[in-house]
Amino acid sequence: EPEVTQTPSHQVTQMGQEVILRCVPISNHLYFYWYRQILGQKVEFLVSFYNNEISEKSEIFDDQFSVERPDGSNFTLKIRSTKLEDSAMYFCASKQGLDEKLFFGSGTQLSVL
Amino acid sequence: GESVGLHLPTLSVQEGDNSIINCAYSNSASDYFIWYKQESGKGPQFIIDIRSNMDKRQGQRVTVLLNKTVKHLSLQIAATQPGDSAVYFCAEKWGKSGGGADGLTFGKGTHLIIQP
């Protein structure tokens, strides 16, 4: 069964550093998302991306965050200057169409020291 | 603010018994609801969904019930197995745009424990 893949599985970085989290959505999907989950808390929506532009973003997704689909297969989340509170599991997700179900990757655990 | 939440943080059931996980939502405009299962160290896994024009939907060993009058969603798992042990989240669609690239609002989750 096709799946959303994320790399790396675990990223450790120093506060203030830039990180890029990478995702390969399912190949025929058109809608892409980033979510995050702070340890022990609920999954939170960050941003949705469709037709090569951001469709929606939450309050969490401030100017330090950006997303990009640099080619036909990758979807990245960049955090420009990481803060301690950015430490979380970041999930990429994708879906094929408007009313299709959402598939999640296994996540990247980001640890900011 | 509007949110989706769950009634119980932990639910323990005997293997083979049926389990019911509940969820209350507050956004009356939500029109799509999903249950996800999350095992330790993994991403949320889709279980079943339901649209607001339905009040019941069945899958394999799972049933989702939607009561729009009281804004309540439940997930019933029949004949629970050890592999059902996980955290279960309900989620609702809150999208502001009409394009379908909408985000989901998740509840906090219920940890389902299956006892042998």
XYZ file of N, CA and C in Angstrom:
687
model
N 0.855 -1.195 0.000
C 0.000 0.000 0.000
C 0.886 1.239 0.000
N 0.576 2.218 -0.831
C 1.411 3.435 -0.850
C 1.353 4.156 0.485
N 2.433 4.850 0.803
C 2.468 5.545 2.081
C 3.211 6.860 1.964
N 2.945 7.720 2.917
C 3.659 8.987 3.033
C 4.951 8.703 3.794
N 6.060 9.132 3.245
C 7.342 8.885 3.899
C 7.969 10.195 4.351
N 8.566 10.144 5.513
C 9.183 11.338 6.086
C 10.624 11.049 6.489
N 11.468 12.043 6.255
C 12.857 11.930 6.681
C 13.341 13.259 7.258
N 14.240 13.251 8.241
C 14.665 12.070 8.986
C 13.586 11.660 9.988
N 13.759 10.553 10.645
C 12.798 10.152 11.666
C 13.023 10.929 12.954
N 14.274 11.358 13.147
C 14.598 12.132 14.339
C 15.627 13.185 13.972
N 15.369 14.433 14.344
C 16.265 15.543 14.048
C 16.554 16.295 15.340
N 17.837 16.431 15.632
C 18.248 17.193 16.806
C 18.955 18.448 16.317
N 18.603 19.598 16.883
C 19.204 20.842 16.433
C 19.380 21.796 17.598
N 20.225 22.762 17.407
C 20.442 23.794 18.416
C 19.451 24.933 18.199
N 19.036 25.537 19.267
C 18.149 26.684 19.201
C 18.735 27.754 18.278
N 17.883 28.300 17.437
C 18.324 29.321 16.499
C 18.746 28.789 15.139
N 18.926 27.500 15.037
C 19.333 26.901 13.770
C 18.122 26.672 12.873
N 18.398 26.576 11.595
C 17.354 26.265 10.615
C 17.262 24.757 10.435
N 16.027 24.267 10.302
C 15.846 22.854 9.991
C 14.879 22.717 8.819
N 15.084 21.665 8.074
C 14.172 21.322 6.982
C 13.707 19.890 7.190
N 12.420 19.742 7.281
C 11.822 18.416 7.417
C 11.260 18.021 6.056
N 11.527 16.794 5.687
C 11.203 16.361 4.333
C 10.112 15.303 4.308
N 9.336 15.367 3.272
C 8.208 14.452 3.121
C 8.058 14.098 1.650
N 7.714 12.852 1.421
C 7.321 12.442 0.073
C 5.879 11.965 0.173
N 4.940 12.784 -0.273
C 3.524 12.371 -0.219
C 3.265 11.211 -1.180
N 2.110 10.634 -1.064
C 1.702 9.583 -1.983
C 1.590 10.185 -3.383
N 2.052 9.458 -4.366
C 2.386 10.048 -5.666
C 1.217 10.703 -6.398
N 0.020 10.228 -6.292
C -1.078 10.828 -7.045
C -1.938 11.757 -6.183
N -1.395 12.137 -5.030
C -2.129 13.034 -4.146
C -1.882 14.486 -4.519
N -2.881 15.309 -4.246
C -2.836 16.711 -4.660
C -2.855 17.688 -3.496
N -3.243 17.202 -2.311
C -3.378 18.080 -1.154
C -2.369 17.643 -0.094
N -1.626 18.603 0.437
C -0.529 18.284 1.337
C -0.645 19.105 2.621
N -0.201 18.497 3.700
C -0.394 19.104 5.023
C 0.822 18.859 5.899
N 1.004 19.784 6.847
C 1.884 19.536 7.977
C 1.083 19.715 9.259
N 1.295 18.765 10.172
C 0.729 18.809 11.510
C 1.874 18.614 12.491
N 1.633 18.997 13.736
C 2.625 18.676 14.747
C 1.933 18.175 16.009
N 2.705 17.469 16.822
C 2.182 16.930 18.068
C 3.258 17.067 19.135
N 3.025 17.962 20.063
C 3.908 18.081 21.219
C 3.640 16.888 22.124
N 4.678 16.386 22.752
C 4.583 15.166 23.552
C 3.393 15.196 24.508
N 2.540 14.205 24.386
C 1.406 14.064 25.294
C 0.219 14.932 24.953
N 0.326 15.689 23.866
C -0.770 16.590 23.512
C -1.413 16.155 22.192
N -2.418 16.891 21.793
C -3.141 16.500 20.593
C -2.416 16.949 19.333
N -2.776 16.346 18.253
C -2.226 16.706 16.955
C -2.791 18.063 16.542
N -1.897 18.957 16.082
C -2.307 20.317 15.729
C -2.015 20.598 14.258
N -2.959 21.214 13.610
C -2.805 21.602 12.211
C -1.833 22.766 12.079
N -0.937 22.680 11.115
C -0.024 23.783 10.828
C -0.409 24.478 9.525
N -0.441 23.695 8.435
C -0.596 24.311 7.125
C -1.114 23.293 6.120
N -1.865 23.795 5.158
C -2.275 22.969 4.023
C -1.804 23.612 2.737
N -1.582 22.784 1.737
C -0.922 23.231 0.515
C -1.590 22.548 -0.660
N -2.003 23.353 -1.628
C -2.685 22.811 -2.798
C -2.387 23.685 -3.989
N -2.156 23.070 -5.110
C -1.931 23.818 -6.353
C -0.757 24.783 -6.201
N 0.287 24.287 -5.529
C 1.538 25.030 -5.356
C 1.430 26.299 -4.529
N 0.451 26.336 -3.664
C 0.392 27.466 -2.750
C -0.281 27.055 -1.438
N -0.027 27.830 -0.418
C -0.652 27.588 0.879
C -2.142 27.905 0.787
N -2.950 26.954 1.270
C -4.397 27.144 1.276
C -4.889 27.675 2.611
N -4.384 27.072 3.671
C -4.756 27.484 5.015
C -3.528 27.372 5.909
N -3.479 28.181 6.933
C -2.439 28.012 7.940
C -2.989 28.400 9.295
N -2.432 27.787 10.320
C -2.889 28.066 11.672
C -2.032 29.171 12.295
N -2.414 29.535 13.501
C -1.668 30.576 14.223
C -0.248 30.123 14.551
N -0.068 28.816 14.641
C 1.268 28.292 14.949
C 2.226 28.585 13.796
N 1.721 28.564 12.604
C 2.529 28.704 11.387
C 2.852 30.175 11.168
N 3.847 30.662 11.928
C 4.208 32.080 11.816
C 5.312 32.263 10.774
N 5.929 33.439 10.781
C 6.915 33.781 9.750
C 8.172 32.912 9.794
N 8.348 32.190 10.889
C 9.513 31.313 10.983
C 9.323 30.019 10.180
N 8.091 29.757 9.799
C 7.778 28.525 9.076
C 7.570 28.813 7.595
N 7.963 27.870 6.783
C 7.642 27.951 5.359
C 7.544 26.539 4.800
N 6.812 26.404 3.712
C 6.681 25.107 3.051
C 7.020 25.282 1.589
N 7.431 24.170 1.012
C 7.825 24.218 -0.381
C 7.610 22.850 -1.006
N 7.244 22.892 -2.271
C 7.207 21.651 -3.055
C 8.194 21.870 -4.193
N 9.453 21.555 -3.935
C 10.514 21.921 -4.875
C 10.478 21.144 -6.186
N 9.854 19.975 -6.152
C 9.770 19.177 -7.376
C 8.458 18.409 -7.335
N 8.311 17.432 -8.178
C 7.032 16.740 -8.249
C 6.790 15.709 -7.171
N 7.784 15.526 -6.275
C 7.599 14.460 -5.310
C 7.806 14.890 -3.860
N 8.601 15.915 -3.606
C 8.914 16.283 -2.233
C 8.053 17.442 -1.738
N 7.853 17.447 -0.437
C 7.116 18.521 0.229
C 7.857 18.793 1.531
N 8.369 20.005 1.688
C 9.226 20.282 2.831
C 8.639 21.334 3.756
N 9.025 21.230 5.018
C 8.698 22.220 6.038
C 10.013 22.775 6.556
N 10.182 24.082 6.482
C 11.385 24.730 6.986
C 11.030 25.570 8.191
N 11.846 25.438 9.215
C 11.755 26.329 10.373
C 13.034 27.135 10.368
N 12.893 28.421 10.225
C 14.046 29.297 9.964
C 14.980 29.416 11.156
N 14.447 29.662 12.311
C 15.245 29.840 13.525
C 14.515 29.121 14.653
N 14.945 27.901 14.923
C 14.184 27.055 15.843
C 14.215 27.578 17.268
N 13.111 27.353 17.962
C 12.965 27.684 19.372
C 12.753 26.391 20.148
N 12.975 26.466 21.443
C 12.793 25.280 22.277
C 11.385 24.711 22.126
N 10.413 25.605 22.055
C 9.013 25.171 21.977
C 8.621 24.581 20.622
N 9.554 24.586 19.678
C 9.296 23.908 18.401
C 9.521 22.395 18.504
N 10.064 21.959 19.622
C 10.282 20.529 19.816
C 8.940 19.804 19.796
N 8.811 18.872 18.879
C 7.539 18.159 18.692
C 7.750 17.090 17.637
N 6.724 16.263 17.480
C 6.683 15.330 16.349
C 5.948 16.050 15.223
N 6.557 16.090 14.064
C 5.953 16.759 12.918
C 5.483 15.702 11.917
N 4.207 15.784 11.591
C 3.617 14.825 10.666
C 3.281 15.504 9.347
N 3.656 14.844 8.284
C 3.233 15.226 6.952
C 2.025 14.367 6.593
N 1.118 14.912 5.826
C -0.057 14.160 5.403
C -0.449 14.575 3.995
N -1.135 13.674 3.309
C -1.592 14.013 1.968
C -2.897 13.301 1.669
N -3.611 13.862 0.717
C -4.805 13.192 0.234
C -4.972 13.453 -1.251
N -5.728 12.552 -1.872
C -5.825 12.591 -3.327
C -6.754 13.685 -3.814
N -7.894 13.779 -3.171
C -8.894 14.707 -3.665
C -9.643 15.367 -2.541
N -10.576 16.181 -2.933
C -11.329 17.007 -2.001
C -11.971 16.189 -0.890
N -12.585 15.092 -1.240
C -13.329 14.310 -0.260
C -12.662 12.986 0.058
N -11.386 12.927 -0.146
C -10.669 11.691 0.129
C -10.093 11.699 1.549
N -9.775 10.529 2.041
C -9.233 10.465 3.390
C -7.767 10.856 3.420
N -7.360 11.316 4.584
C -6.024 11.870 4.779
C -5.084 10.782 5.275
N -3.929 10.675 4.642
C -2.916 9.706 5.043
C -1.752 10.434 5.700
N -1.315 9.920 6.836
C -0.221 10.519 7.579
C 1.057 9.706 7.420
N 2.189 10.417 7.463
C 3.471 9.764 7.570
C 3.750 9.386 9.023
N 4.889 8.753 9.241
C 5.249 8.311 10.587
C 5.860 9.410 11.433
N 6.150 10.535 10.822
C 6.580 11.690 11.598
C 8.085 11.869 11.696
N 8.490 13.101 11.958
C 9.868 13.443 12.309
C 9.849 14.034 13.702
N 10.588 13.416 14.600
C 10.698 13.934 15.960
C 11.770 15.012 15.977
N 11.375 16.250 16.172
C 12.312 17.367 16.229
C 12.615 17.709 17.682
N 13.885 17.696 18.014
C 14.329 18.063 19.356
C 15.216 19.294 19.248
N 14.791 20.391 19.868
C 15.556 21.637 19.850
C 16.216 21.800 21.219
N 17.540 21.895 21.202
C 18.289 21.967 22.463
C 18.764 23.390 22.764
N -13.433 29.191 22.655
C -13.136 28.802 21.296
C -13.748 27.469 20.963
N -13.802 27.151 19.700
C -14.392 25.875 19.293
C -13.324 24.808 19.336
N -13.696 23.644 19.742
C -12.700 22.588 19.886
C -13.370 21.231 19.805
N -12.547 20.233 19.636
C -13.021 18.850 19.654
C -12.357 18.177 20.829
N -13.096 17.491 21.635
C -12.498 16.862 22.806
C -13.045 15.487 23.055
N -12.427 14.786 23.976
C -12.827 13.426 24.325
C -13.187 13.378 25.792
N -14.099 12.457 26.157
C -14.584 12.422 27.512
C -13.609 11.759 28.462
N -12.905 10.711 28.024
C -12.052 9.938 28.914
C -10.644 9.872 28.368
N -9.640 10.068 29.200
C -8.268 9.958 28.708
C -7.820 8.513 28.539
N -8.352 7.603 29.345
C -7.951 6.198 29.289
C -9.178 5.310 29.404
N -9.198 4.252 28.584
C -10.268 3.273 28.629
C -9.640 1.895 28.617
N -9.982 1.089 29.630
C -9.430 -0.249 29.731
C -10.546 -1.266 29.543
N -10.357 -2.207 28.617
C -11.368 -3.233 28.358
C -10.702 -4.593 28.267
N -11.477 -5.610 28.509
C -10.987 -6.968 28.390
C -10.956 -7.387 26.920
N -9.949 -8.140 26.585
C -9.855 -8.664 25.230
C -11.134 -9.426 24.883
N -11.677 -9.150 23.714
C -12.900 -9.800 23.283
C -14.155 -8.993 23.563
N -14.055 -8.059 24.505
C -15.203 -7.200 24.792
C -15.321 -6.109 23.736
N -16.478 -5.472 23.737
C -16.675 -4.312 22.878
C -16.247 -3.055 23.629
N -15.772 -2.073 22.898
C -15.390 -0.809 23.529
C -16.087 0.346 22.809
N -16.334 1.385 23.572
C -16.938 2.595 23.010
C -16.100 3.786 23.449
N -15.643 4.534 22.485
C -14.862 5.742 22.752
C -15.703 6.936 22.311
N -15.806 7.918 23.173
C -16.684 9.052 22.921
C -15.928 10.324 22.609
N -16.620 11.191 21.918
C -16.029 12.468 21.525
C -17.143 13.511 21.463
N -16.859 14.689 22.014
C -17.795 15.796 21.911
C -17.169 16.881 21.063
N -17.925 17.448 20.175
C -17.421 18.540 19.365
C -18.308 19.756 19.572
N -17.752 20.917 19.304
C -18.514 22.134 19.583
C -18.807 22.959 18.344
N -18.169 22.632 17.212
C -18.378 23.404 16.002
C -19.562 22.838 15.220
N -20.688 23.458 15.344
C -21.889 22.936 14.691
C -21.808 23.010 13.166
N -20.845 23.776 12.646
C -20.688 23.888 11.198
C -19.827 22.767 10.616
N -19.210 21.971 11.466
C -18.380 20.870 10.964
C -19.235 19.872 10.208
N -18.724 19.409 9.081
C -19.526 18.516 8.263
C -18.840 17.192 7.979
N -17.685 17.001 8.591
C -16.946 15.771 8.309
C -16.161 15.407 9.554
N -16.235 14.142 9.942
C -15.599 13.674 11.170
C -14.838 12.385 10.882
N -13.717 12.259 11.562
C -12.870 11.097 11.322
C -12.360 10.556 12.655
N -12.188 9.272 12.708
C -11.500 8.640 13.824
C -10.144 8.141 13.332
N -9.121 8.476 14.127
C -7.771 8.006 13.844
C -7.266 7.188 15.018
N -6.405 6.250 14.692
C -5.723 5.428 15.682
C -4.244 5.752 15.616
N -3.633 5.945 16.763
C -2.200 6.233 16.776
C -1.496 5.283 17.716
N -0.630 4.473 17.160
C 0.206 3.592 17.959
C 1.499 4.329 18.309
N 2.128 3.871 19.336
C 3.318 4.548 19.848
C 4.385 4.706 18.769
N 4.845 5.942 18.578
C 5.904 6.204 17.616
C 5.470 6.239 16.174
N 4.170 6.195 15.929
C 3.674 6.196 14.554
C 2.745 7.365 14.319
N 2.458 7.624 13.059
C 1.514 8.658 12.705
C 0.081 8.184 12.847
N -0.854 9.120 12.877
C -2.273 8.731 12.953
C -2.676 7.875 11.756
N -3.434 6.856 12.042
C -3.894 5.931 11.008
C -5.405 6.042 10.899
N -5.881 6.299 9.697
C -7.312 6.440 9.456
C -8.057 5.158 9.829
N -9.175 5.329 10.557
C -10.003 4.176 10.884
C -11.312 4.237 10.109
N -12.049 5.314 10.331
C -13.360 5.436 9.715
C -13.772 6.895 9.731
N -14.587 7.282 8.786
C -15.072 8.658 8.741
C -16.589 8.665 8.568
N -17.148 9.845 8.779
C -18.592 9.996 8.613
C -18.896 11.440 8.266
N -19.845 11.631 7.409
C -20.259 12.976 7.031
C -21.493 13.360 7.826
N -21.742 14.644 7.883
C -22.805 15.122 8.766
C -24.201 14.756 8.262
N -24.305 14.276 7.047
C -25.620 13.861 6.548
C -25.939 12.410 6.908
N -25.059 11.789 7.698
C -25.267 10.417 8.146
C -25.257 10.394 9.667
N -25.852 9.350 10.262
C -25.753 9.223 11.711
C -25.055 7.938 12.136
N -24.753 7.096 11.155
C -24.080 5.838 11.495
C -23.326 5.342 10.271
N -22.150 4.801 10.542
C -21.392 4.188 9.462
C -20.608 3.020 10.031
N -20.595 1.927 9.292
C -19.928 0.724 9.791
C -18.761 0.351 8.919
N -17.704 -0.127 9.602
C -16.566 -0.681 8.894
C -16.326 -2.082 9.416
N -15.118 -2.540 9.240
C -14.788 -3.870 9.747
C -14.530 -3.776 11.246
N -15.393 -4.322 12.032
C -15.340 -4.312 13.518
C -15.501 -2.926 14.137
N -15.648 -1.913 13.345
C -15.829 -0.562 13.893
C -17.109 0.070 13.370
N -17.704 0.878 14.250
C -18.906 1.623 13.903
C -18.748 3.023 14.450
N -19.065 4.011 13.654
C -19.053 5.382 14.131
C -20.501 5.878 14.155
N -20.843 6.525 15.266
C -22.170 7.096 15.433
C -22.039 8.600 15.600
N -22.905 9.319 14.941
C -22.885 10.775 15.000
C -24.250 11.267 15.464
N -24.242 12.033 16.521
C -25.466 12.638 17.027
C -25.300 14.146 16.948
N -25.863 14.721 15.911
C -25.656 16.154 15.674
C -26.447 17.002 16.662
N -27.503 16.436 17.217
C -28.323 17.199 18.156
C -27.523 17.600 19.383
N -26.727 16.648 19.882
C -25.915 16.924 21.072
C -24.436 17.050 20.730
N -24.119 17.077 19.459
C -22.736 17.210 18.980
C -21.835 16.159 19.612
N -22.178 14.924 19.365
C -21.474 13.812 19.971
C -21.120 12.776 18.907
N -19.919 12.277 19.026
C -19.393 11.282 18.083
C -18.868 10.113 18.910
N -19.103 8.904 18.465
C -18.549 7.762 19.183
C -17.979 6.738 18.207
N -17.032 5.989 18.717
C -16.408 4.911 17.956
C -16.611 3.628 18.738
N -17.243 2.684 18.115
C -17.448 1.380 18.736
C -16.529 0.379 18.063
N -15.782 -0.355 18.889
C -14.911 -1.402 18.374
C -15.432 -2.725 18.917
N -15.758 -3.621 18.035
C -16.311 -4.916 18.446
C -15.194 -5.927 18.661
N -15.389 -6.782 19.648
C -14.469 -7.905 19.900
C -13.016 -7.440 19.887
N -12.684 -6.585 20.839
C -11.358 -5.970 20.840
C -10.249 -7.015 20.896
N -9.155 -6.649 20.234
C -7.972 -7.498 20.150
C -6.777 -6.741 20.703
N -5.713 -7.438 21.064
C -4.518 -6.741 21.592
C -4.010 -5.658 20.651
N -4.141 -5.871 19.356
C -3.684 -4.877 18.379
C -4.501 -3.610 18.358
N -5.610 -3.603 19.052
C -6.434 -2.387 19.131
C -5.899 -1.403 20.159
N -4.954 -1.835 20.962
C -4.369 -0.935 21.966
C -3.660 0.218 21.272
N -4.108 1.419 21.554
C -3.568 2.621 20.901
C -4.274 3.830 21.490
N -3.864 4.999 21.022
C -4.604 6.217 21.338
C -5.525 6.513 20.169
N -6.766 6.816 20.478
C -7.771 7.082 19.451
C -8.155 8.556 19.504
N -8.094 9.179 18.344
C -8.447 10.596 18.216
C -9.661 10.755 17.319
N -10.555 11.629 17.728
C -11.551 12.084 16.778
C -11.060 13.399 16.188
N -11.512 13.705 15.007
C -11.120 14.943 14.342
C -12.291 15.448 13.525
N -12.346 16.744 13.367
C -13.404 17.339 12.573
C -12.791 18.266 11.543
N -13.531 18.453 10.473
C -13.076 19.370 9.433
C -13.574 20.748 9.764
N -12.618 21.703 9.737
C -12.971 23.069 10.095
C -12.727 24.073 8.985
N -12.366 23.596 7.810
C -11.840 24.423 6.740
C -12.651 25.669 6.436
N -11.966 26.791 6.293
C -12.617 28.056 6.004
C -12.783 28.293 4.514
N -11.902 27.697 3.758
C -12.005 27.902 2.320
C -12.864 26.815 1.706
N -13.267 27.006 0.506
C -14.089 26.002 -0.156
C -13.297 25.067 -1.024
N -11.967 25.210 -0.971
C -11.156 24.448 -1.901
C -10.871 23.026 -1.496
N -11.222 22.660 -0.297
C -10.981 21.280 0.107
C -9.629 21.061 0.736
N -8.727 22.011 0.668
C -7.422 21.847 1.299
C -7.538 22.312 2.733
N -8.385 21.648 3.458
C -8.761 22.120 4.794
C -8.034 21.351 5.880
N -7.855 21.992 6.988
C -7.196 21.351 8.115
C -8.189 20.663 9.016
N -7.699 19.725 9.760
C -8.498 19.000 10.726
C -8.199 19.507 12.133
N -9.234 19.526 12.968
C -9.061 19.818 14.383
C -9.182 18.511 15.140
N -8.135 18.163 15.868
C -8.103 16.905 16.593
C -8.473 17.111 18.046
N -9.054 16.074 18.629
C -9.243 16.025 20.060
C -7.973 15.521 20.733
N -8.008 15.446 22.067
C -6.810 15.084 22.822
C -6.495 13.598 22.760
N -7.441 12.778 22.556
C -7.176 11.353 22.441
C -7.593 10.553 23.649
N -8.006 9.325 23.404
C -8.298 8.355 24.460
C -7.361 7.179 24.286
N -6.695 6.820 25.366
C -5.789 5.685 25.312
C -6.586 4.418 25.622
N -6.739 3.575 24.630
C -7.462 2.321 24.797
C -6.478 1.222 25.181
N -6.732 0.592 26.324
C -5.875 -0.490 26.807
C -6.672 -1.780 26.766
N -6.133 -2.776 26.096
C -6.798 -4.075 26.007
C -6.121 -5.022 26.991
N -6.888 -5.486 27.945
C -6.335 -6.388 28.958
C -6.599 -7.839 28.573
N -5.608 -8.692 28.779
C -5.791 -10.111 28.386
C -6.772 -10.822 29.293
